[in-house]
Amino acid sequence: MARTTAHATQDNDLSRRTSPAAPLAEAFEAGSVAGVAELREEPFLTMVGLRVKRGTEVGERIAAVTGGLPEGSGGVSGNEGTSVLWLGPTEFLVVAPMEAHEALGGDLIRSLLDALGDGEGQVVDLSANRTTFELTGSRARAVLEKGCSLDLHPRVFGVGTAFSTEIGQIPVILWKTGEESYRIFPRASFADFLGRWLLDAMREYASPEVP
Amino acid sequence: MLLISCPNCGARDETEFHYGGQAHVPYPENPDELTDREWAEFLFYRDNTRGSFAERWLHSTGCRQWFNMLRDTVTYDIQAVYPMGAPQPTVDPDPDDEYGTASVAADSTTTGSSGPSISGTDLGPVDASTAPKGATK
Ligand SMILES: [Zn+2]
């Protein structure tokens, strides 16, 4: 059982930290086409890895903090602000706003650790593990389909579901947050490659359509 | 590209999976009592089956769970997916299965004695004595 917490210090200067895709911020802006395919990084979201069995006593305690634990593949549950993504039968990822992190005074991780207690499972701060891309627009699905083998058609991939898969051969978690909006979670070291890959995939939609 | 049905996630591309080798290879009950040869055989010697083969797979970019799969090494037909620890299911050899039209004589040196699961299919004469000694466990 691993217990990991961030150690907030008095002089945390968060303004000096750099997100994994920060060097691409300008390129993302230049490569985005409003309403068609827009890409940006949503940095520093609070993410917590959970290992716990649903339905057990400790699972219920943790579910009470997160607003439920999703049942199976694709499932996302949660309450306002906090979402829990299904990663495996006993593995989940909590995604919450940056402010939920204790470095900024949030108490999400502390509450999860308290709920875990000495029960069987794991609560690990993974906020620095992945970054978040937000891809939106009418052609967002077409962009993803160039490098993702999942069936992304709305009749299969509904709003509010998330899957671990690959985009451009990069392992990611892909979460459909709206009809035309997706959150993509690549690990930090893949953010640069995937960011450039997505920009490349978006490029054709910036050009006038061939009649 | 194989489309593999993960028991947790459903059908996904082969690239999301990692191959884990032959299934049902038990860890020796008394490893200390093994001779070097027996230990080496446990570690490195695996069947090289032509036909139905039980193997382990890991859904590494999905749910990260292991499972077993029964796959035909000739046709790549996936005959069964079943949990780790479960006994190997029996699959009736499909009489309609054709192992292609290529002559088997050319690769007879890599073909061991034909297993019972493929005995009903037309493989032509297979001479077990031509197989190198190390190829059969
Ligand atoms: Zn899976």
PDB file of C-alpha atoms in Angstrom, chain B residues 40-109:
ATOM      1  CA  ALA B  40      16.288 -24.337 -18.289  1.00  0.00           C
ATOM      2  CA  GLU B  41      13.386 -26.237 -19.800  1.00  0.00           C
ATOM      3  CA  PHE B  42      10.942 -24.476 -17.481  1.00  0.00           C
ATOM      4  CA  LEU B  43      12.412 -21.092 -18.357  1.00  0.00           C
ATOM      5  CA  PHE B  44      13.060 -21.363 -22.061  1.00  0.00           C
ATOM      6  CA  TYR B  45      11.409 -24.408 -23.640  1.00  0.00           C
ATOM      7  CA  ARG B  46       7.981 -23.841 -25.092  1.00  0.00           C
ATOM      8  CA  ASP B  47       5.773 -25.748 -27.471  1.00  0.00           C
ATOM      9  CA  ASN B  48       5.833 -24.639 -31.068  1.00  0.00           C
ATOM     10  CA  THR B  49       2.389 -25.788 -31.972  1.00  0.00           C
ATOM     11  CA  ARG B  50       0.974 -25.805 -35.441  1.00  0.00           C
ATOM     12  CA  GLY B  51      -2.722 -25.225 -34.906  1.00  0.00           C
ATOM     13  CA  SER B  52      -4.639 -24.480 -31.733  1.00  0.00           C
ATOM     14  CA  PHE B  53      -2.343 -22.937 -29.101  1.00  0.00           C
ATOM     15  CA  ALA B  54      -3.108 -21.604 -25.622  1.00  0.00           C
ATOM     16  CA  GLU B  55      -1.266 -18.372 -24.933  1.00  0.00           C
ATOM     17  CA  ARG B  56      -1.222 -15.461 -22.500  1.00  0.00           C
ATOM     18  CA  TRP B  57      -1.973 -11.886 -23.534  1.00  0.00           C
ATOM     19  CA  LEU B  58      -1.840  -8.564 -21.697  1.00  0.00           C
ATOM     20  CA  HIS B  59      -4.085  -5.652 -22.613  1.00  0.00           C
ATOM     21  CA  SER B  60      -1.255  -3.255 -21.943  1.00  0.00           C
ATOM     22  CA  THR B  61      -2.683   0.019 -23.256  1.00  0.00           C
ATOM     23  CA  GLY B  62      -6.183  -0.750 -22.001  1.00  0.00           C
ATOM     24  CA  CYS B  63      -7.174  -2.281 -18.702  1.00  0.00           C
ATOM     25  CA  ARG B  64      -3.666  -3.682 -18.061  1.00  0.00           C
ATOM     26  CA  GLN B  65      -5.076  -7.120 -17.240  1.00  0.00           C
ATOM     27  CA  TRP B  66      -3.808 -10.529 -18.309  1.00  0.00           C
ATOM     28  CA  PHE B  67      -5.998 -13.146 -19.924  1.00  0.00           C
ATOM     29  CA  ASN B  68      -5.643 -16.405 -21.840  1.00  0.00           C
ATOM     30  CA  MET B  69      -6.447 -16.963 -25.458  1.00  0.00           C
ATOM     31  CA  LEU B  70      -6.738 -20.020 -27.670  1.00  0.00           C
ATOM     32  CA  ARG B  71      -5.439 -19.087 -31.107  1.00  0.00           C
ATOM     33  CA  ASP B  72      -4.773 -21.078 -34.228  1.00  0.00           C
ATOM     34  CA  THR B  73      -1.165 -20.424 -35.144  1.00  0.00           C
ATOM     35  CA  VAL B  74      -1.847 -21.138 -38.815  1.00  0.00           C
ATOM     36  CA  THR B  75      -5.109 -19.334 -39.500  1.00  0.00           C
ATOM     37  CA  TYR B  76      -4.821 -16.813 -36.627  1.00  0.00           C
ATOM     38  CA  ASP B  77      -8.398 -17.701 -35.783  1.00  0.00           C
ATOM     39  CA  ILE B  78      -9.105 -16.770 -32.147  1.00  0.00           C
ATOM     40  CA  GLN B  79     -11.054 -19.730 -30.784  1.00  0.00           C
ATOM     41  CA  ALA B  80     -11.508 -18.750 -27.146  1.00  0.00           C
ATOM     42  CA  VAL B  81     -10.709 -16.015 -24.628  1.00  0.00           C
ATOM     43  CA  TYR B  82     -10.759 -17.094 -20.994  1.00  0.00           C
ATOM     44  CA  PRO B  83      -9.514 -15.822 -17.613  1.00  0.00           C
ATOM     45  CA  MET B  84      -6.118 -16.505 -16.083  1.00  0.00           C
ATOM     46  CA  GLY B  85      -6.291 -19.585 -13.893  1.00  0.00           C
ATOM     47  CA  ALA B  86      -9.173 -21.144 -15.802  1.00  0.00           C
ATOM     48  CA  PRO B  87      -8.566 -24.504 -17.474  1.00  0.00           C
ATOM     49  CA  GLN B  88      -7.963 -24.560 -21.197  1.00  0.00           C
ATOM     50  CA  PRO B  89     -11.278 -24.902 -23.027  1.00  0.00           C
ATOM     51  CA  THR B  90     -11.608 -27.636 -25.603  1.00  0.00           C
ATOM     52  CA  VAL B  91     -12.321 -26.482 -29.096  1.00  0.00           C
ATOM     53  CA  ASP B  92     -13.516 -28.921 -31.720  1.00  0.00           C
ATOM     54  CA  PRO B  93     -11.324 -28.807 -34.773  1.00  0.00           C
ATOM     55  CA  ASP B  94     -13.292 -27.130 -37.509  1.00  0.00           C
ATOM     56  CA  PRO B  95     -13.462 -29.506 -40.503  1.00  0.00           C
ATOM     57  CA  ASP B  96     -13.884 -26.520 -42.811  1.00  0.00           C
ATOM     58  CA  ASP B  97     -10.572 -25.030 -41.705  1.00  0.00           C
ATOM     59  CA  GLU B  98      -8.108 -25.152 -44.554  1.00  0.00           C
ATOM     60  CA  TYR B  99      -4.498 -24.508 -43.735  1.00  0.00           C
ATOM     61  CA  GLY B 100      -3.863 -22.944 -47.102  1.00  0.00           C
ATOM     62  CA  THR B 101      -2.747 -24.679 -50.248  1.00  0.00           C
ATOM     63  CA  ALA B 102       0.996 -24.349 -49.752  1.00  0.00           C
ATOM     64  CA  SER B 103       2.893 -27.564 -49.498  1.00  0.00           C
ATOM     65  CA  VAL B 104       3.836 -28.518 -45.982  1.00  0.00           C
ATOM     66  CA  ALA B 105       6.854 -30.409 -47.206  1.00  0.00           C
ATOM     67  CA  ALA B 106       8.963 -27.272 -47.481  1.00  0.00           C
ATOM     68  CA  ASP B 107       8.705 -26.449 -43.789  1.00  0.00           C
ATOM     69  CA  SER B 108       8.624 -29.988 -42.492  1.00  0.00           C
ATOM     70  CA  THR B 109      11.829 -29.385 -40.557  1.00  0.00           C
TER      71      THR B 109
END
